[in-house]
PDB file of C-alpha atoms in Angstrom:
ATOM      1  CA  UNK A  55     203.677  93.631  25.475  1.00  0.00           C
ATOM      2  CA  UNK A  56     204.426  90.168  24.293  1.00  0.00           C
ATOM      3  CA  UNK A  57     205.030  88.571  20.836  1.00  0.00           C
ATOM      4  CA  UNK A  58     201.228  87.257  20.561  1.00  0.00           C
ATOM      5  CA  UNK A  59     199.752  90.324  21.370  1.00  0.00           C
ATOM      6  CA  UNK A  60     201.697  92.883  18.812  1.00  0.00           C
ATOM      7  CA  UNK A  61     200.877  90.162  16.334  1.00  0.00           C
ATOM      8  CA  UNK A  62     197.567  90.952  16.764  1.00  0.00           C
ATOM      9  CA  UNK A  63     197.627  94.547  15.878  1.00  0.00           C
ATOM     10  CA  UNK A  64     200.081  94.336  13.174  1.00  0.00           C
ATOM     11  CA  UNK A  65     198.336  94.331   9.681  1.00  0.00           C
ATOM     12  CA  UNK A  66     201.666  93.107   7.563  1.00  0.00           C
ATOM     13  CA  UNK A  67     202.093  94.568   4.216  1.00  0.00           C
ATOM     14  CA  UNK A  68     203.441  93.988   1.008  1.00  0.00           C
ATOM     15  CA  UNK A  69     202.904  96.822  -1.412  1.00  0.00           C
ATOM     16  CA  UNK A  70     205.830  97.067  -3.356  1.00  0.00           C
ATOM     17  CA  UNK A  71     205.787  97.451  -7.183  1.00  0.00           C
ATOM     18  CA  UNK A  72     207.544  95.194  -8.108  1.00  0.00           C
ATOM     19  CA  UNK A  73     206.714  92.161  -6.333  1.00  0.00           C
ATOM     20  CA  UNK A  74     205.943  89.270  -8.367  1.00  0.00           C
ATOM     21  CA  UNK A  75     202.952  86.249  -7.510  1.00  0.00           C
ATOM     22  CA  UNK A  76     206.100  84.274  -6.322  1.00  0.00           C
ATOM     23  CA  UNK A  77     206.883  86.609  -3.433  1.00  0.00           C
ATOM     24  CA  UNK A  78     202.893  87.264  -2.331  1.00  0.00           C
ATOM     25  CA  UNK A  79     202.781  83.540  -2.047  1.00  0.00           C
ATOM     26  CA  UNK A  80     206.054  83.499   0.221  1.00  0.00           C
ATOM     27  CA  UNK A  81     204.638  86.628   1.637  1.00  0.00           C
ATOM     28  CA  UNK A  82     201.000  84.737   2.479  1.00  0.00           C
ATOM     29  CA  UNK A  83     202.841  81.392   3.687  1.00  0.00           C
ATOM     30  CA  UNK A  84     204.713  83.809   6.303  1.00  0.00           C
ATOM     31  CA  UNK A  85     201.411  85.103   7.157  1.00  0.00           C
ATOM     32  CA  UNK A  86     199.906  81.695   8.292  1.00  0.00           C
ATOM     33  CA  UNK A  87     203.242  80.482  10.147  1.00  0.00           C
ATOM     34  CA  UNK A  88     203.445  83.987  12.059  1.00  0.00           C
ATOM     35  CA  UNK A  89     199.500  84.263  12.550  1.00  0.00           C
ATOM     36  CA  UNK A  90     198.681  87.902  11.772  1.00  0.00           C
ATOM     37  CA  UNK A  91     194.966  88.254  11.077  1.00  0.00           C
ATOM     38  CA  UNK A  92     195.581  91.127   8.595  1.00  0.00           C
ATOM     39  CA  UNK A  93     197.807  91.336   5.111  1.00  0.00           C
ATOM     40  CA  UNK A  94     197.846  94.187   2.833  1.00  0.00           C
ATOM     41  CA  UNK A  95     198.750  93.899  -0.987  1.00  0.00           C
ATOM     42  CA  UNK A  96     198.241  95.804  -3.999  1.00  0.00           C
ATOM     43  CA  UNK A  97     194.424  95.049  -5.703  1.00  0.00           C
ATOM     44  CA  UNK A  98     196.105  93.008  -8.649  1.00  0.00           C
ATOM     45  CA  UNK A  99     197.054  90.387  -5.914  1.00  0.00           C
ATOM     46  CA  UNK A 100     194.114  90.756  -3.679  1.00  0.00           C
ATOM     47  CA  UNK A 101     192.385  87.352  -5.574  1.00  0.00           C
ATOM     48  CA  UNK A 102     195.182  85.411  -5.332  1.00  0.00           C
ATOM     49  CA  UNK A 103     195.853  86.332  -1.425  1.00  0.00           C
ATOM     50  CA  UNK A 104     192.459  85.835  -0.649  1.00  0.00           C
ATOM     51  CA  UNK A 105     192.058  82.288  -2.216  1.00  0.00           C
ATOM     52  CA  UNK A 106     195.538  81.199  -0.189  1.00  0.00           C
ATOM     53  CA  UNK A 107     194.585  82.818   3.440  1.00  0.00           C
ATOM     54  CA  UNK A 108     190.710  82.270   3.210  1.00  0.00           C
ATOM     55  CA  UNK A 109     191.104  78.994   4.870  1.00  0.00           C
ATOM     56  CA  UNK A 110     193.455  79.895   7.472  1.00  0.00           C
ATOM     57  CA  UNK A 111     190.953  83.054   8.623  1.00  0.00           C
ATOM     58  CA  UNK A 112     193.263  85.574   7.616  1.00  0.00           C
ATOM     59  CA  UNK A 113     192.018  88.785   6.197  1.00  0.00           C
ATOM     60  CA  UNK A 114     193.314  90.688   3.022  1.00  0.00           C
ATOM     61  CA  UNK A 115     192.936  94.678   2.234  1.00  0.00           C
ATOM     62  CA  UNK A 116     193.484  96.811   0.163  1.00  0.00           C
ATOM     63  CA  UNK A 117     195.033 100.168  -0.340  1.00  0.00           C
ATOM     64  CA  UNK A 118     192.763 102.764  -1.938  1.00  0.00           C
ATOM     65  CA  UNK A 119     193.576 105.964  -4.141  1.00  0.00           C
ATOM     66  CA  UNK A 120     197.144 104.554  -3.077  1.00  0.00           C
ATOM     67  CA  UNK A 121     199.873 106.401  -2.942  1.00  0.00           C
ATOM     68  CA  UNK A 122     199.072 110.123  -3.892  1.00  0.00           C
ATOM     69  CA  UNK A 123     195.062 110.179  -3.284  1.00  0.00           C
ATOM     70  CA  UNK A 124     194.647 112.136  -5.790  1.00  0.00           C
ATOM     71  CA  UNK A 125     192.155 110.594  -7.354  1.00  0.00           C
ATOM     72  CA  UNK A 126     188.350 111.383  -8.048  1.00  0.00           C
ATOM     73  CA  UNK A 127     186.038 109.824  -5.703  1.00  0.00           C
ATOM     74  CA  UNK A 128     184.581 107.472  -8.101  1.00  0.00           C
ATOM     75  CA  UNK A 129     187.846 106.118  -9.173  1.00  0.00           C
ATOM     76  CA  UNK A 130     188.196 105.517  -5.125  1.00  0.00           C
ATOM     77  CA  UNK A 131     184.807 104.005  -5.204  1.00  0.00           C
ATOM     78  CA  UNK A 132     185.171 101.518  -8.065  1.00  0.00           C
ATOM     79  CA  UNK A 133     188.451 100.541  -6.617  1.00  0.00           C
ATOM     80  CA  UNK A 134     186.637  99.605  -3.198  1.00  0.00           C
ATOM     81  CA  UNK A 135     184.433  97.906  -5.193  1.00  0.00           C
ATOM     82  CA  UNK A 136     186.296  95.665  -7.236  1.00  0.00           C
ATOM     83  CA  UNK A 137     188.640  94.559  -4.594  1.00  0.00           C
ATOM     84  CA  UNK A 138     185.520  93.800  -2.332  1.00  0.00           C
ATOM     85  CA  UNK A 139     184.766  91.591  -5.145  1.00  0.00           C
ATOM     86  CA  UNK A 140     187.683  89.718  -5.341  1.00  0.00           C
ATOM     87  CA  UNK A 141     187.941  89.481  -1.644  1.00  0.00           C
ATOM     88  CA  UNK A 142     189.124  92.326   0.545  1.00  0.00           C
ATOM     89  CA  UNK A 143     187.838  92.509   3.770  1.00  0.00           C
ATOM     90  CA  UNK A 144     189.197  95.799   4.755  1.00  0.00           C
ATOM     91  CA  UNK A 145     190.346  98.995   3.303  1.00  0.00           C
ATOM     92  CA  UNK A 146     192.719 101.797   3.485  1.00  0.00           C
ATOM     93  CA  UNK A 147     192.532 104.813   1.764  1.00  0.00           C
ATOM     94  CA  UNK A 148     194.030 107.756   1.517  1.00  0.00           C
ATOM     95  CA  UNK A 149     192.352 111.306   2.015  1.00  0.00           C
ATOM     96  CA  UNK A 150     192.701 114.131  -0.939  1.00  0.00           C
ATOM     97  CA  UNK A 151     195.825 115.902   0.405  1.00  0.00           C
ATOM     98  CA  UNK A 152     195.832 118.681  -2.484  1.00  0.00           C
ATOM     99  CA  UNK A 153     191.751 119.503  -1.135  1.00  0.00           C
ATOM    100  CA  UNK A 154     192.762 119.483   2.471  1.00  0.00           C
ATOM    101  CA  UNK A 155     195.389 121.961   2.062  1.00  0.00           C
ATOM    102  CA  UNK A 156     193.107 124.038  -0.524  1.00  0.00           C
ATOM    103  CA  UNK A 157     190.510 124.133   2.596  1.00  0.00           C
ATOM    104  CA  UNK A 158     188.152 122.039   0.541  1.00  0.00           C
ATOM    105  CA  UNK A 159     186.838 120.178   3.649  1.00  0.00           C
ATOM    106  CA  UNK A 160     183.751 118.630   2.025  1.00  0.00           C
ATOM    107  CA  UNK A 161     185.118 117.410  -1.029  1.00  0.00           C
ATOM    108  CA  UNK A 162     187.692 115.224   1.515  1.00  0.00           C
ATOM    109  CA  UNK A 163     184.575 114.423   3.624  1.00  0.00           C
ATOM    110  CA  UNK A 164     182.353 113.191   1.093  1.00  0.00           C
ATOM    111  CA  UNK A 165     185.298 111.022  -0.796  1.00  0.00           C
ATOM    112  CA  UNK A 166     186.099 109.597   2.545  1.00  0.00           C
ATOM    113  CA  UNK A 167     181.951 109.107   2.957  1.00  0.00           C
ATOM    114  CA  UNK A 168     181.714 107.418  -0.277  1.00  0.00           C
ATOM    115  CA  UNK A 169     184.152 104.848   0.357  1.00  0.00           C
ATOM    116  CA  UNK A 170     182.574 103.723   3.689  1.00  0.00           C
ATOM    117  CA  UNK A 171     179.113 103.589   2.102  1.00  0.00           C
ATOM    118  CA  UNK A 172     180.844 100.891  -0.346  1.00  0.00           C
ATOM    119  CA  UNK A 173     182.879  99.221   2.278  1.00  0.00           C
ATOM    120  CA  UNK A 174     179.276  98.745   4.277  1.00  0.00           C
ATOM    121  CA  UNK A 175     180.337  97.526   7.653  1.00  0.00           C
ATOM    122  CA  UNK A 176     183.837  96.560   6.639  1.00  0.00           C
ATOM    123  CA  UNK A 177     186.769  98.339   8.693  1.00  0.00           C
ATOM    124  CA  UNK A 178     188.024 101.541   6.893  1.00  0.00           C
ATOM    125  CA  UNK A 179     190.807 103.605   7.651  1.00  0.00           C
ATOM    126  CA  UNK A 180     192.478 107.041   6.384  1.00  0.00           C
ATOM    127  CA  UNK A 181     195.674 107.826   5.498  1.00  0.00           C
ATOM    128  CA  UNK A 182     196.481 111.156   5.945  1.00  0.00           C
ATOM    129  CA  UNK A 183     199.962 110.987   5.447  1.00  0.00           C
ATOM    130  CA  UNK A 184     201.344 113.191   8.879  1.00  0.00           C
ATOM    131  CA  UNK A 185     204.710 113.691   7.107  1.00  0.00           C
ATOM    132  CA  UNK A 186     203.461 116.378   4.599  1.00  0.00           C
ATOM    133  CA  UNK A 187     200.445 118.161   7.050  1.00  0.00           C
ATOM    134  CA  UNK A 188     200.620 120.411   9.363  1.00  0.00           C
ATOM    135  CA  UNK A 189     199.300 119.982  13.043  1.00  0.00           C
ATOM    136  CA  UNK A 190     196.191 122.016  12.784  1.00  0.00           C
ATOM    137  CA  UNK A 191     195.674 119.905   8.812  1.00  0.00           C
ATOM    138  CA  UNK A 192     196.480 116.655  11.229  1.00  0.00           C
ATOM    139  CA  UNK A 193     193.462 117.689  13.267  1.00  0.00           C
ATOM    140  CA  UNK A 194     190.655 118.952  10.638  1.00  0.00           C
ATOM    141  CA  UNK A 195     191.907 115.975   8.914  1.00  0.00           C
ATOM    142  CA  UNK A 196     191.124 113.104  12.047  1.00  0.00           C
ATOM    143  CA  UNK A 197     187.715 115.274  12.721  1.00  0.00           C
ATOM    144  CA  UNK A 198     186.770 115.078   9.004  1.00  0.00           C
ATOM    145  CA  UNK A 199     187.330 111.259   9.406  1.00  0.00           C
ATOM    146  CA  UNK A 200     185.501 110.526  12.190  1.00  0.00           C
ATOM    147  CA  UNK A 201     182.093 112.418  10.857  1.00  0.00           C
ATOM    148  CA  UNK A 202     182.455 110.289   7.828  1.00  0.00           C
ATOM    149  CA  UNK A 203     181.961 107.163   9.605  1.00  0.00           C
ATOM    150  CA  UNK A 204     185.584 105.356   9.157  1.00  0.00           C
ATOM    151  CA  UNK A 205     187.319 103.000  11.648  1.00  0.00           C
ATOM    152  CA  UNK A 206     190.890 104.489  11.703  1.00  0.00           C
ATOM    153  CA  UNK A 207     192.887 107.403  11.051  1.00  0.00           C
ATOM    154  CA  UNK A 208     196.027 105.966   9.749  1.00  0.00           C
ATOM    155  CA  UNK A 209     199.447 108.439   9.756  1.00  0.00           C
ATOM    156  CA  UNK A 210     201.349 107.243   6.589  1.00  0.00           C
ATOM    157  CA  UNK A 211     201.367 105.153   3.289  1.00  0.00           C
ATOM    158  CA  UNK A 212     205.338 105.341   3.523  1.00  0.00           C
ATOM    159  CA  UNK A 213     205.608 106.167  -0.183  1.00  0.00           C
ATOM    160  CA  UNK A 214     205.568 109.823   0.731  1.00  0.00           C
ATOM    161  CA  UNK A 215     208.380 111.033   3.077  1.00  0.00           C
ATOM    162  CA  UNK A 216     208.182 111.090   6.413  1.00  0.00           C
ATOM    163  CA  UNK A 217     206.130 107.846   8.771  1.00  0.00           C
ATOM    164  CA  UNK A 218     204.741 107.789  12.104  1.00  0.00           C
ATOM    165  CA  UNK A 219     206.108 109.446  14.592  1.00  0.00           C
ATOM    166  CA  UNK A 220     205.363 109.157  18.634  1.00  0.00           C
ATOM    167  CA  UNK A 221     204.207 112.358  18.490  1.00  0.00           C
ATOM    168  CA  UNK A 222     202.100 112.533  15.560  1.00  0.00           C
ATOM    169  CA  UNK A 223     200.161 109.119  17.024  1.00  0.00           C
ATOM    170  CA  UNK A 224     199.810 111.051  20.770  1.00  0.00           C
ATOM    171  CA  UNK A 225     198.465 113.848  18.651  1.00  0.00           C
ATOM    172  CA  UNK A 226     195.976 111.645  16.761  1.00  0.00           C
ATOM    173  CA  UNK A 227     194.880 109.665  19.878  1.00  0.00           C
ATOM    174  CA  UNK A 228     194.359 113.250  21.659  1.00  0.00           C
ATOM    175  CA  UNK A 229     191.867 114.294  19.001  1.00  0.00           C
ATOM    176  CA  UNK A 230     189.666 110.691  18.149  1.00  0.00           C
ATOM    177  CA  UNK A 231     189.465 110.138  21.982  1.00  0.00           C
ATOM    178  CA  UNK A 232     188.054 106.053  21.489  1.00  0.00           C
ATOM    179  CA  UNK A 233     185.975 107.178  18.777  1.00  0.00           C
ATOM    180  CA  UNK A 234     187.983 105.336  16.083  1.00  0.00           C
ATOM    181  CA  UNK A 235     191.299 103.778  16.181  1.00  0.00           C
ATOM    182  CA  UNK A 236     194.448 105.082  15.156  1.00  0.00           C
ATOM    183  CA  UNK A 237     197.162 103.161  12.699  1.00  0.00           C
ATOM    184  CA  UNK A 238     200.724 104.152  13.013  1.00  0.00           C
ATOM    185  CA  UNK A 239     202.454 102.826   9.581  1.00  0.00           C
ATOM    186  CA  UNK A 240     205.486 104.347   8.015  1.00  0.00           C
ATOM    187  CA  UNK A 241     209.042 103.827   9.166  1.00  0.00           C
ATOM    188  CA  UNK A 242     207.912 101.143  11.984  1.00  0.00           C
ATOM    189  CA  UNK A 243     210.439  98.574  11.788  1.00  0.00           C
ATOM    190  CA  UNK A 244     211.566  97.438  15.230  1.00  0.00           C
ATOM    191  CA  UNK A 245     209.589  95.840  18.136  1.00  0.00           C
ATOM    192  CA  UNK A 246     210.672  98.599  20.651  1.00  0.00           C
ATOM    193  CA  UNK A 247     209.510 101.046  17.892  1.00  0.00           C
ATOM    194  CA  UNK A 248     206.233  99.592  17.210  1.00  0.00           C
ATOM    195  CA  UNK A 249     205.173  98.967  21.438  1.00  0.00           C
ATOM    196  CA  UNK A 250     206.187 102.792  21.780  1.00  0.00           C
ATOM    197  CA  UNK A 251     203.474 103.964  18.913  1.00  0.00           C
ATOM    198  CA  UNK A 252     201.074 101.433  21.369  1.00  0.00           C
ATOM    199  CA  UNK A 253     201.492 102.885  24.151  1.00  0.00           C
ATOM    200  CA  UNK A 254     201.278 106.320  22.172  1.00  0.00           C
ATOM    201  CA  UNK A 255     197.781 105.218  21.370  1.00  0.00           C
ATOM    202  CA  UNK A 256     198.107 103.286  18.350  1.00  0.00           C
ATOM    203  CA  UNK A 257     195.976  99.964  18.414  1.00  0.00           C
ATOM    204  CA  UNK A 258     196.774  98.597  14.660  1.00  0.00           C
ATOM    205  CA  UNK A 259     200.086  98.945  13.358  1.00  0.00           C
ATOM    206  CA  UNK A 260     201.621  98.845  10.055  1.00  0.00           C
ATOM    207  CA  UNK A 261     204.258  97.659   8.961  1.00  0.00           C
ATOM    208  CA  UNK A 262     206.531  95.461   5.834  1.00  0.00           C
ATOM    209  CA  UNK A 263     208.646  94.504   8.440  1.00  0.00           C
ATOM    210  CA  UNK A 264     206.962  92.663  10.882  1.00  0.00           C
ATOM    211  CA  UNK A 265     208.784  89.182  10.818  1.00  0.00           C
ATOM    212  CA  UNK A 266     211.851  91.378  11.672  1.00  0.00           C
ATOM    213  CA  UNK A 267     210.071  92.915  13.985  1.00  0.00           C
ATOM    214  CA  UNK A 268     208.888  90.171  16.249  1.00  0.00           C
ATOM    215  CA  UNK A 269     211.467  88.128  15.944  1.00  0.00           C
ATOM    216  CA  UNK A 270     213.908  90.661  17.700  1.00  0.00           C
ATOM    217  CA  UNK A 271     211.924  91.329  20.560  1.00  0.00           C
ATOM    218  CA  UNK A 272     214.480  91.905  23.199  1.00  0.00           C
TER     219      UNK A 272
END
């Protein structure tokens, strides 16, 4: 895999508290030199990323119900909402872990449902953080996904111990088939690390790291 084609599946992210406007605008400027179509940054920035990457065709999302998903589906709902509204073109979200694990399936169905009804044709993917489930949670959690409608099941946030792992993307690939696609994000720092999750079966990758990343491609 060359440089130009893991920049194209690499959404780069900047979700850090405590980043300041000063470092999304470096952040967005590295964007445009490097060419990645997607960035992710916290909804307080998601106006102000938009209005600098607009021009240059570059997408912003948003993180949703980010980093515990814990939150009631309406809170998830308004948060689509507003950062649709001031410009994100894409979403990720992360399930109800405490409802999974409580066997609560349609409670984590319908908040995932709700979110895709707002998002309306924009690409939506799950978090269902891998690092704190357990293989068979891993799989009612990608099936629960897919018959809510979303784009991607996405392994990690990165907030919450553990990341992707080759494994837990073969597993994920093994149960979506190419019904959706499948985000490895998490711990993926180095070029070797991030074609391995590819050829795993991830086809958008994560990551805060990615200038690192591509520039050490040997």
């Amino acid at each position: 895999m060359n440089k130009q084609d893991l920049i194209s599946l690499i959404d780069y992210t900047l979700l850090n508290p405590v980043a300041t406007r000063k470092c999304i605008k470096i952040f967005c400027e590295e964007a445009i030199e490097y060419g990645f179509k997607t960035v992710f940054v916290n909804p307080y920035y998601v106006s102000y990323a938009h209005r600098l990457l607009s021009p240059h065709h570059i997408k912003v999302g948003i993180p949703i119900g980010f980093s515990l998903g814990g939150a009631v589906t309406h809170v998830k709902v308004e948060e689509a909402k507003q950062g649709i509204k001031n410009g994100a073109e894409e979403m990720d979200m992360l399930i109800n872990i405490g409802a999974l694990k409580s066997g609560e399936f349609d409670v984590v169905k319908n908040d995932i449902e709700e979110v895709v009804k707002v998002a309306n044709g924009l690409t939506t993917k799950v978090i269902i953080e891998t690092g704190l489930l357990t293989e068979k949670e891993k799989i009612i959690a990608t099936e629960l996904i897919m018959e809510a409608g979303a784009d991607f099941v996405k392994t990690s946030t990165g907030f919450n111990g553990g990341g992707a792992t080759i494994e837990d993307v073969q597993l994920l690939r093994l149960i979506a088939k190419d019904k959706i696609g499948v985000k490895a994000a998490g711990g993926v720092k180095t070029y070797q690390e991030a074609v391995q999750m590819v050829k795993a079966g991830a086809n958008r990758i994560g990551s805060s790291s990615a200038i690192i990343m591509i520039n050490h491609d040997a």
